Amino acid sequence: MGGVTSSMAAKFAFFPPNPPSYKLVKDEATGISVLDPFPHRENVDVLRIPTRRGNEIVAVYVRNPMATSTLLYSHGNAADIGQMYELFIELSIHLRVNLMGYDYSGYGQSSGKPSEHNTYADIEAAYKCLEESYGAKQENIILYGQSVGSGPTVDLASRLPRLRAVVLHSPILSGLRVMYPVKRTYWFDIYKNIDKISMVKSPVLIIHGTNDDVVNCSHGKQLWELCQEKYEPLWVKGGNHCDLELYPEYIRHVKKFISTVEKTPSRRNSSRRSTDGIEQLRQSTDHYEPPRRSMDQRDKPRRSTDTREKPRKSTDTREKPRKSTDRPPRLKFHEYTKFNSIDKLEKLKVSLDHMERMERSRRSVEYHDKLSRSNDQQLEKGRKSVDWLDRIRAD
């Protein structure tokens, strides 16, 4: 059953650039690995990291001498770290953070094949590398997930209670909900952020474009409503799925968020003892996950559990992108293949309709079986009653 889930994920969620945008080469003189065609930088490490599922992922680590936080960046579904490389450099500079970006299994020069559970192992391996190789502590790590990258980000964040913060950039409620407006969680769905986000105990910033035609802005808004520790969201007016970095309010709002969480003492640190590692926190994601009640608010309206803070519109969304000499440094932008396509949507609709028909048919058969057994029992009782009356008459 897990194989079916992985197959659906591969068909509808993963589009690794083909060919990869970079090559991994090692300098024979120094033994240092570099991403070709990018020149070597003294503050950038290129790594190969083994995962618990037997794959080896490629990652880059960008140092900033002014940093007090480390950002672990999970990119979108149709990019690799070659396409993201210069954006990583710029984010590290403008946000004053150390930054690690990595390629999922089957992406770029990482080995293996892309799957939901492989991405969970991939982000765990990258996180473990930050702790063991760079001395990063959970309290100083910020998880950043873009689009599909919000899946492994939310999954890991739900199991690490002392993280400094979480940033979700154009996030998804779940994989299936991007393609089809379902109102419940199916067993074969992937990246069920809607059911996990409430378990994240860190401050969460959500960024989404109001004109996103790949992942509707309602995904981000509903996830924000379900967050335990909300931060003022950024709804980028006119923003689409792949261009939010071009808006001046993007870098300004993320920088403000990081500055805020760095200055705010964490209440989680005093109330929770340190864990001995991610393996103690991780509940295995390799087994079949039974269906559970969806957190989807479209099914049934409910009262918010957070009475301290009411949703409010971001003050940053009023400003539209403009050309100006006093505009903050403009981040470079890389296009990605869209998450969905009409053909895949039609295939998924057919698949989902088929599953629903099978489910109705199964329930119908079970109902008729129960009805038949009930009738047989009643007939048997009636037959015994008649036999009993016949014996009384004979006596």
Tab-separated table of C-alpha atoms in Angstrom:
chain	number	residue	atom	x	y	z
A	1	MET	CA	0.000	0.000	0.000
A	2	GLY	CA	2.933	2.295	0.746
A	3	GLY	CA	4.181	1.567	-2.775
A	4	VAL	CA	0.934	2.884	-4.235
A	5	THR	CA	1.316	6.079	-2.230
A	6	SER	CA	4.892	6.541	-3.432
A	7	SER	CA	3.791	5.920	-7.003
A	8	MET	CA	1.117	8.608	-6.796
A	9	ALA	CA	3.644	11.001	-5.255
A	10	ALA	CA	6.074	10.388	-8.098
A	11	LYS	CA	3.386	11.036	-10.701
A	12	PHE	CA	1.785	14.116	-9.229
A	13	ALA	CA	4.342	15.834	-6.981
A	14	PHE	CA	7.901	15.444	-8.254
A	15	PHE	CA	9.399	17.003	-11.375
A	16	PRO	CA	13.188	17.041	-10.941
A	17	PRO	CA	14.958	19.141	-13.608
A	18	ASN	CA	16.168	16.886	-16.385
A	19	PRO	CA	19.030	17.175	-16.983
A	20	PRO	CA	20.183	18.558	-13.632
A	21	SER	CA	21.287	22.193	-13.719
A	22	TYR	CA	24.701	21.407	-12.239
A	23	LYS	CA	27.465	18.817	-12.019
A	24	LEU	CA	29.305	17.783	-8.899
A	25	VAL	CA	33.062	17.874	-9.420
A	26	LYS	CA	36.003	17.491	-7.049
A	27	ASP	CA	39.167	19.529	-7.279
A	28	GLU	CA	41.998	16.988	-7.466
A	29	ALA	CA	44.505	19.323	-5.831
A	30	THR	CA	42.421	20.314	-2.814
A	31	GLY	CA	39.846	17.507	-2.683
A	32	ILE	CA	37.094	20.127	-2.383
A	33	SER	CA	33.769	19.449	-4.118
A	34	VAL	CA	32.201	22.261	-6.124
A	35	LEU	CA	29.026	22.752	-8.132
A	36	ASP	CA	29.895	23.193	-11.784
A	37	PRO	CA	29.439	25.785	-13.377
A	38	PHE	CA	29.668	27.894	-10.216
A	39	PRO	CA	33.079	29.076	-9.001
A	40	HIS	CA	34.311	27.936	-5.617
A	41	ARG	CA	33.490	30.248	-2.698
A	42	GLU	CA	35.422	30.177	0.559
A	43	ASN	CA	32.231	30.455	2.607
A	44	VAL	CA	30.350	27.665	0.781
A	45	ASP	CA	30.698	23.931	1.459
A	46	VAL	CA	29.388	21.349	-1.010
A	47	LEU	CA	28.476	18.092	0.728
A	48	ARG	CA	27.290	14.555	0.141
A	49	ILE	CA	25.104	13.387	3.030
A	50	PRO	CA	23.908	9.773	3.563
A	51	THR	CA	20.261	9.224	4.581
A	52	ARG	CA	18.663	6.504	6.688
A	53	ARG	CA	16.976	5.118	3.558
A	54	GLY	CA	20.277	4.367	1.843
A	55	ASN	CA	20.434	7.369	-0.500
A	56	GLU	CA	23.068	10.084	-0.683
A	57	ILE	CA	21.916	13.679	-1.088
A	58	VAL	CA	23.868	16.716	-2.246
A	59	ALA	CA	23.735	19.844	-0.088
A	60	VAL	CA	25.344	23.271	0.104
A	61	TYR	CA	26.145	25.115	3.317
A	62	VAL	CA	26.603	28.904	3.141
A	63	ARG	CA	28.320	30.612	6.087
A	64	ASN	CA	27.617	34.124	7.251
A	65	PRO	CA	30.025	35.425	9.935
A	66	MET	CA	27.272	37.696	11.324
A	67	ALA	CA	24.745	34.871	11.708
A	68	THR	CA	23.142	33.683	14.926
A	69	SER	CA	20.554	31.478	13.168
A	70	THR	CA	20.780	28.730	10.564
A	71	LEU	CA	18.163	28.346	7.834
A	72	LEU	CA	17.435	24.843	6.489
A	73	TYR	CA	15.817	25.399	3.089
A	74	SER	CA	13.616	22.773	1.354
A	75	HIS	CA	13.023	23.897	-2.231
A	76	GLY	CA	10.053	23.436	-4.570
A	77	ASN	CA	9.154	20.400	-6.644
A	78	ALA	CA	10.709	21.428	-9.976
A	79	ALA	CA	14.021	22.944	-8.887
A	80	ASP	CA	17.436	21.761	-7.789
A	81	ILE	CA	20.190	23.453	-5.790
A	82	GLY	CA	21.952	24.523	-8.961
A	83	GLN	CA	18.963	26.709	-9.830
A	84	MET	CA	18.672	27.868	-6.230
A	85	TYR	CA	22.396	28.430	-5.598
A	86	GLU	CA	22.622	32.191	-6.119
A	87	LEU	CA	19.331	32.758	-4.289
A	88	PHE	CA	20.814	30.867	-1.318
A	89	ILE	CA	23.857	33.168	-1.388
A	90	GLU	CA	21.681	36.279	-1.440
A	91	LEU	CA	19.329	35.072	1.301
A	92	SER	CA	22.304	34.292	3.528
A	93	ILE	CA	23.621	37.829	3.016
A	94	HIS	CA	20.361	39.792	3.356
A	95	LEU	CA	18.911	37.738	6.235
A	96	ARG	CA	22.268	37.358	8.037
A	97	VAL	CA	21.872	33.611	8.459
A	98	ASN	CA	23.871	30.510	7.770
A	99	LEU	CA	21.935	28.546	5.161
A	100	MET	CA	21.817	24.907	4.131
A	101	GLY	CA	19.959	23.897	0.975
A	102	TYR	CA	19.759	20.314	-0.240
A	103	ASP	CA	18.446	18.245	-3.121
A	104	TYR	CA	15.853	15.564	-2.476
A	105	SER	CA	16.636	11.973	-3.422
A	106	GLY	CA	16.456	11.741	-7.219
A	107	TYR	CA	17.016	15.494	-7.667
A	108	GLY	CA	20.169	17.081	-9.059
A	109	GLN	CA	23.095	14.787	-8.281
A	110	SER	CA	21.412	13.109	-5.288
A	111	SER	CA	20.997	9.351	-5.603
A	112	GLY	CA	17.749	7.377	-5.377
A	113	LYS	CA	14.245	8.250	-6.490
A	114	PRO	CA	11.922	10.982	-5.234
A	115	SER	CA	9.190	9.898	-2.850
A	116	GLU	CA	7.359	11.344	0.126
A	117	HIS	CA	9.166	9.190	2.669
A	118	ASN	CA	12.536	9.750	1.015
A	119	THR	CA	12.082	13.513	1.440
A	120	TYR	CA	11.401	12.956	5.148
A	121	ALA	CA	14.692	11.029	5.404
A	122	ASP	CA	16.447	13.699	3.311
A	123	ILE	CA	15.529	16.625	5.564
A	124	GLU	CA	16.386	14.586	8.659
A	125	ALA	CA	19.842	13.860	7.208
A	126	ALA	CA	20.398	17.554	6.433
A	127	TYR	CA	19.252	18.538	9.933
A	128	LYS	CA	21.516	15.935	11.528
A	129	CYS	CA	24.449	17.266	9.480
A	130	LEU	CA	23.809	20.779	10.808
A	131	GLU	CA	23.923	19.491	14.371
A	132	GLU	CA	26.891	17.141	14.039
A	133	SER	CA	29.108	18.878	11.465
A	134	TYR	CA	28.373	22.556	12.134
A	135	GLY	CA	27.363	22.545	15.800
A	136	ALA	CA	23.947	24.069	15.149
A	137	LYS	CA	21.456	23.722	17.990
A	138	GLN	CA	17.767	23.115	17.569
A	139	GLU	CA	17.000	26.442	19.261
A	140	ASN	CA	18.926	28.302	16.536
A	141	ILE	CA	17.569	26.482	13.474
A	142	ILE	CA	14.823	27.881	11.238
A	143	LEU	CA	13.111	25.474	8.857
A	144	TYR	CA	12.074	26.987	5.519
A	145	GLY	CA	9.811	25.066	3.129
A	146	GLN	CA	8.699	26.249	-0.301
A	147	SER	CA	5.688	24.673	-2.049
A	148	VAL	CA	6.221	20.885	-1.919
A	149	GLY	CA	9.121	21.592	0.442
A	150	SER	CA	6.505	22.573	3.023
A	151	GLY	CA	5.759	18.824	3.338
A	152	PRO	CA	9.070	17.637	4.801
A	153	THR	CA	9.402	20.968	6.639
A	154	VAL	CA	6.095	20.648	8.526
A	155	ASP	CA	6.703	16.946	9.174
A	156	LEU	CA	10.085	17.604	10.805
A	157	ALA	CA	8.894	20.739	12.619
A	158	SER	CA	6.022	18.783	14.188
A	159	ARG	CA	8.636	16.523	15.835
A	160	LEU	CA	11.121	19.174	16.981
A	161	PRO	CA	9.525	21.275	19.752
A	162	ARG	CA	12.458	23.661	20.357
A	163	LEU	CA	13.043	24.997	16.840
A	164	ARG	CA	13.633	28.725	16.598
A	165	ALA	CA	11.006	29.184	13.868
A	166	VAL	CA	9.367	27.873	10.690
A	167	VAL	CA	8.767	29.675	7.375
A	168	LEU	CA	6.250	28.252	4.893
A	169	HIS	CA	6.471	29.772	1.407
A	170	SER	CA	3.448	29.051	-0.846
A	171	PRO	CA	2.671	25.953	1.246
A	172	ILE	CA	0.200	23.164	0.486
A	173	LEU	CA	-2.553	21.736	2.694
A	174	SER	CA	-1.759	18.331	1.187
A	175	GLY	CA	-0.671	16.973	-2.164
A	176	LEU	CA	-4.126	15.831	-3.191
A	177	ARG	CA	-5.783	19.097	-2.198
A	178	VAL	CA	-3.602	20.959	-4.683
A	179	MET	CA	-4.992	18.878	-7.517
A	180	TYR	CA	-8.540	18.221	-6.379
A	181	PRO	CA	-10.857	19.989	-3.873
A	182	VAL	CA	-11.345	17.021	-1.532
A	183	LYS	CA	-12.874	17.585	1.898
A	184	ARG	CA	-11.346	14.657	3.733
A	185	THR	CA	-7.929	13.050	4.118
A	186	TYR	CA	-7.483	9.937	1.995
A	187	TRP	CA	-4.965	7.229	2.873
A	188	PHE	CA	-3.151	7.730	-0.426
A	189	ASP	CA	-2.741	11.497	0.019
A	190	ILE	CA	0.776	12.843	0.555
A	191	TYR	CA	2.227	15.638	2.688
A	192	LYS	CA	-0.779	15.992	4.982
A	193	ASN	CA	0.267	19.379	6.352
A	194	ILE	CA	-3.341	20.110	7.287
A	195	ASP	CA	-3.176	17.343	9.909
A	196	LYS	CA	0.343	18.140	11.192
A	197	ILE	CA	0.589	21.939	11.372
A	198	SER	CA	-1.225	22.126	14.707
A	199	MET	CA	1.583	20.024	16.251
A	200	VAL	CA	4.239	22.629	15.364
A	201	LYS	CA	5.155	24.486	18.548
A	202	SER	CA	7.488	27.083	17.001
A	203	PRO	CA	6.534	30.527	15.627
A	204	VAL	CA	5.308	30.094	12.046
A	205	LEU	CA	5.471	32.657	9.244
A	206	ILE	CA	3.355	31.901	6.179
A	207	ILE	CA	3.927	33.677	2.862
A	208	HIS	CA	1.565	33.261	-0.089
A	209	GLY	CA	0.729	35.141	-3.265
A	210	THR	CA	-2.882	36.204	-3.704
A	211	ASN	CA	-2.751	35.332	-7.433
A	212	ASP	CA	-1.082	31.932	-7.023
A	213	ASP	CA	-2.453	29.777	-9.856
A	214	VAL	CA	-0.609	26.613	-8.775
A	215	VAL	CA	-1.366	26.410	-5.038
A	216	ASN	CA	-4.340	28.580	-4.173
A	217	CYS	CA	-3.771	31.201	-1.481
A	218	SER	CA	-6.496	29.512	0.589
A	219	HIS	CA	-3.965	26.773	1.414
A	220	GLY	CA	-1.704	29.248	3.172
A	221	LYS	CA	-4.574	31.005	4.914
A	222	GLN	CA	-6.060	27.804	6.282
A	223	LEU	CA	-2.679	26.560	7.514
A	224	TRP	CA	-2.170	29.910	9.267
A	225	GLU	CA	-5.510	29.532	11.047
A	226	LEU	CA	-4.382	26.119	12.352
A	227	CYS	CA	-0.975	27.245	13.654
A	228	GLN	CA	-0.345	27.147	17.402
A	229	GLU	CA	2.055	30.106	17.454
A	230	LYS	CA	1.071	32.468	14.660
A	231	TYR	CA	3.193	35.278	13.283
A	232	GLU	CA	1.790	38.037	11.093
A	233	PRO	CA	1.450	36.384	7.652
A	234	LEU	CA	2.434	37.941	4.352
A	235	TRP	CA	-0.235	37.748	1.650
A	236	VAL	CA	1.610	39.196	-1.331
A	237	LYS	CA	-0.943	41.111	-3.373
A	238	GLY	CA	-0.661	40.057	-7.016
A	239	GLY	CA	2.034	37.486	-6.221
A	240	ASN	CA	2.067	34.169	-8.080
A	241	HIS	CA	3.626	30.833	-7.156
A	242	CYS	CA	7.196	31.414	-8.315
A	243	ASP	CA	7.804	35.153	-8.098
A	244	LEU	CA	7.393	36.181	-4.467
A	245	GLU	CA	11.122	36.854	-4.072
A	246	LEU	CA	10.756	39.713	-6.562
A	247	TYR	CA	8.461	41.723	-4.291
A	248	PRO	CA	10.230	44.140	-1.928
A	249	GLU	CA	7.942	43.221	0.962
A	250	TYR	CA	9.121	39.591	0.778
A	251	ILE	CA	12.696	40.126	1.967
A	252	ARG	CA	11.599	42.886	4.357
A	253	HIS	CA	8.975	40.707	6.056
A	254	VAL	CA	11.191	37.615	6.338
A	255	LYS	CA	14.023	39.727	7.756
A	256	LYS	CA	11.654	41.267	10.307
A	257	PHE	CA	10.406	37.815	11.314
A	258	ILE	CA	13.898	36.415	11.832
A	259	SER	CA	14.931	39.495	13.815
A	260	THR	CA	11.853	39.091	16.027
A	261	VAL	CA	12.358	35.406	16.824
A	262	GLU	CA	16.065	35.969	17.485
A	263	LYS	CA	15.296	38.673	20.048
A	264	THR	CA	12.380	36.887	21.716
A	265	PRO	CA	13.388	34.449	24.488
A	266	SER	CA	11.949	31.054	23.736
A	267	ARG	CA	9.466	29.841	26.327
A	268	ARG	CA	9.970	26.333	24.958
A	269	ASN	CA	13.589	26.179	26.161
A	270	SER	CA	12.715	26.483	29.847
A	271	SER	CA	9.856	24.004	29.717
A	272	ARG	CA	11.446	21.175	27.734
A	273	ARG	CA	14.667	19.269	28.281
A	274	SER	CA	17.008	18.751	25.374
A	275	THR	CA	16.604	15.548	23.413
A	276	ASP	CA	19.474	13.275	22.440
A	277	GLY	CA	18.766	13.567	18.740
A	278	ILE	CA	16.223	13.395	16.019
A	279	GLU	CA	15.830	9.617	16.214
A	280	GLN	CA	14.184	9.907	19.652
A	281	LEU	CA	11.668	12.410	18.320
A	282	ARG	CA	10.934	10.670	15.022
A	283	GLN	CA	7.938	8.402	14.799
A	284	SER	CA	8.617	6.201	11.808
A	285	THR	CA	7.056	7.484	8.610
A	286	ASP	CA	7.826	4.263	6.730
A	287	HIS	CA	4.708	2.381	7.804
A	288	TYR	CA	1.176	2.680	6.497
A	289	GLU	CA	-0.646	5.593	8.056
A	290	PRO	CA	-4.335	4.856	8.713
A	291	PRO	CA	-6.894	7.439	7.645
A	292	ARG	CA	-7.640	10.073	10.232
A	293	ARG	CA	-10.144	12.815	10.610
A	294	SER	CA	-9.247	15.733	8.410
A	295	MET	CA	-8.588	19.176	9.836
A	296	ASP	CA	-10.104	20.682	6.697
A	297	GLN	CA	-12.284	23.601	7.788
A	298	ARG	CA	-14.417	23.293	4.695
A	299	ASP	CA	-16.014	20.144	6.109
A	300	LYS	CA	-17.422	21.675	9.248
A	301	PRO	CA	-17.166	25.227	10.588
A	302	ARG	CA	-15.643	25.450	14.009
A	303	ARG	CA	-14.568	28.006	16.533
A	304	SER	CA	-10.936	29.033	16.616
A	305	THR	CA	-8.989	27.642	19.591
A	306	ASP	CA	-6.767	30.683	19.655
A	307	THR	CA	-8.653	33.384	21.554
A	308	ARG	CA	-5.668	35.621	22.030
A	309	GLU	CA	-5.161	36.695	18.469
A	310	LYS	CA	-7.557	37.276	15.629
A	311	PRO	CA	-6.511	36.919	11.986
A	312	ARG	CA	-5.530	40.193	10.456
A	313	LYS	CA	-4.364	41.269	7.084
A	314	SER	CA	-0.688	41.948	6.633
A	315	THR	CA	0.225	45.599	6.370
A	316	ASP	CA	2.848	44.707	3.794
A	317	THR	CA	0.425	43.604	1.090
A	318	ARG	CA	-0.586	47.103	0.095
A	319	GLU	CA	2.668	47.786	-1.672
A	320	LYS	CA	2.965	46.587	-5.250
A	321	PRO	CA	6.313	45.815	-6.877
A	322	ARG	CA	7.759	48.864	-8.550
A	323	LYS	CA	10.954	50.022	-10.122
A	324	SER	CA	12.758	52.369	-7.781
A	325	THR	CA	16.303	53.376	-6.953
A	326	ASP	CA	15.623	53.130	-3.207
A	327	ARG	CA	14.158	49.651	-3.480
A	328	PRO	CA	15.782	46.901	-1.336
A	329	PRO	CA	18.245	44.573	-3.140
A	330	ARG	CA	16.332	42.570	-5.699
A	331	LEU	CA	16.744	38.837	-5.309
A	332	LYS	CA	17.417	36.750	-8.372
A	333	PHE	CA	14.548	34.667	-9.594
A	334	HIS	CA	14.543	31.212	-11.120
A	335	GLU	CA	11.574	29.750	-12.921
A	336	TYR	CA	10.277	26.400	-11.937
A	337	THR	CA	7.992	23.977	-13.725
A	338	LYS	CA	4.453	24.373	-12.440
A	339	PHE	CA	3.320	21.920	-9.810
A	340	ASN	CA	0.213	20.884	-11.644
A	341	SER	CA	-0.817	20.285	-15.240
A	342	ILE	CA	-4.169	19.752	-16.890
A	343	ASP	CA	-3.296	16.207	-17.941
A	344	LYS	CA	-2.259	15.179	-14.451
A	345	LEU	CA	-5.322	16.833	-12.961
A	346	GLU	CA	-7.613	14.875	-15.263
A	347	LYS	CA	-5.781	11.633	-14.429
A	348	LEU	CA	-6.119	12.320	-10.722
A	349	LYS	CA	-9.806	13.165	-11.049
A	350	VAL	CA	-10.412	9.850	-12.820
A	351	SER	CA	-8.350	8.017	-10.199
A	352	LEU	CA	-10.188	9.675	-7.317
A	353	ASP	CA	-13.620	9.082	-8.852
A	354	HIS	CA	-12.669	5.436	-9.321
A	355	MET	CA	-11.593	5.136	-5.682
A	356	GLU	CA	-14.845	6.721	-4.495
A	357	ARG	CA	-16.909	4.343	-6.657
A	358	MET	CA	-14.980	1.389	-5.231
A	359	GLU	CA	-15.569	2.665	-1.697
A	360	ARG	CA	-19.330	3.060	-2.318
A	361	SER	CA	-19.481	-0.395	-3.876
A	362	ARG	CA	-17.650	-1.944	-0.917
A	363	ARG	CA	-20.007	-0.303	1.564
A	364	SER	CA	-23.009	-1.428	-0.460
A	365	VAL	CA	-21.791	-5.029	-0.478
A	366	GLU	CA	-21.133	-4.947	3.267
A	367	TYR	CA	-24.611	-3.519	3.862
A	368	HIS	CA	-26.302	-6.244	1.822
A	369	ASP	CA	-24.203	-8.922	3.526
A	370	LYS	CA	-25.289	-7.652	6.938
A	371	LEU	CA	-28.921	-7.491	5.776
A	372	SER	CA	-28.745	-11.034	4.423
A	373	ARG	CA	-27.256	-12.365	7.661
A	374	SER	CA	-29.933	-10.570	9.638
A	375	ASN	CA	-32.702	-12.132	7.487
A	376	ASP	CA	-31.141	-15.590	7.849
A	377	GLN	CA	-31.054	-15.193	11.627
A	378	GLN	CA	-34.706	-14.123	11.708
A	379	LEU	CA	-35.734	-17.091	9.538
A	380	GLU	CA	-33.771	-19.444	11.777
A	381	LYS	CA	-35.517	-18.047	14.863
A	382	GLY	CA	-38.884	-18.446	13.140
A	383	ARG	CA	-38.113	-22.035	12.148
A	384	LYS	CA	-37.136	-22.947	15.722
A	385	SER	CA	-40.323	-21.320	17.007
A	386	VAL	CA	-42.458	-23.376	14.616
A	387	ASP	CA	-40.635	-26.589	15.635
A	388	TRP	CA	-41.274	-25.770	19.274
A	389	LEU	CA	-45.011	-25.224	18.655
A	390	ASP	CA	-45.210	-28.495	16.705
A	391	ARG	CA	-43.706	-30.382	19.650
A	392	ILE	CA	-46.209	-28.783	22.042
A	393	ARG	CA	-49.130	-29.772	19.796
A	394	ALA	CA	-47.783	-33.336	19.515
A	395	ASP	CA	-47.608	-33.617	23.314
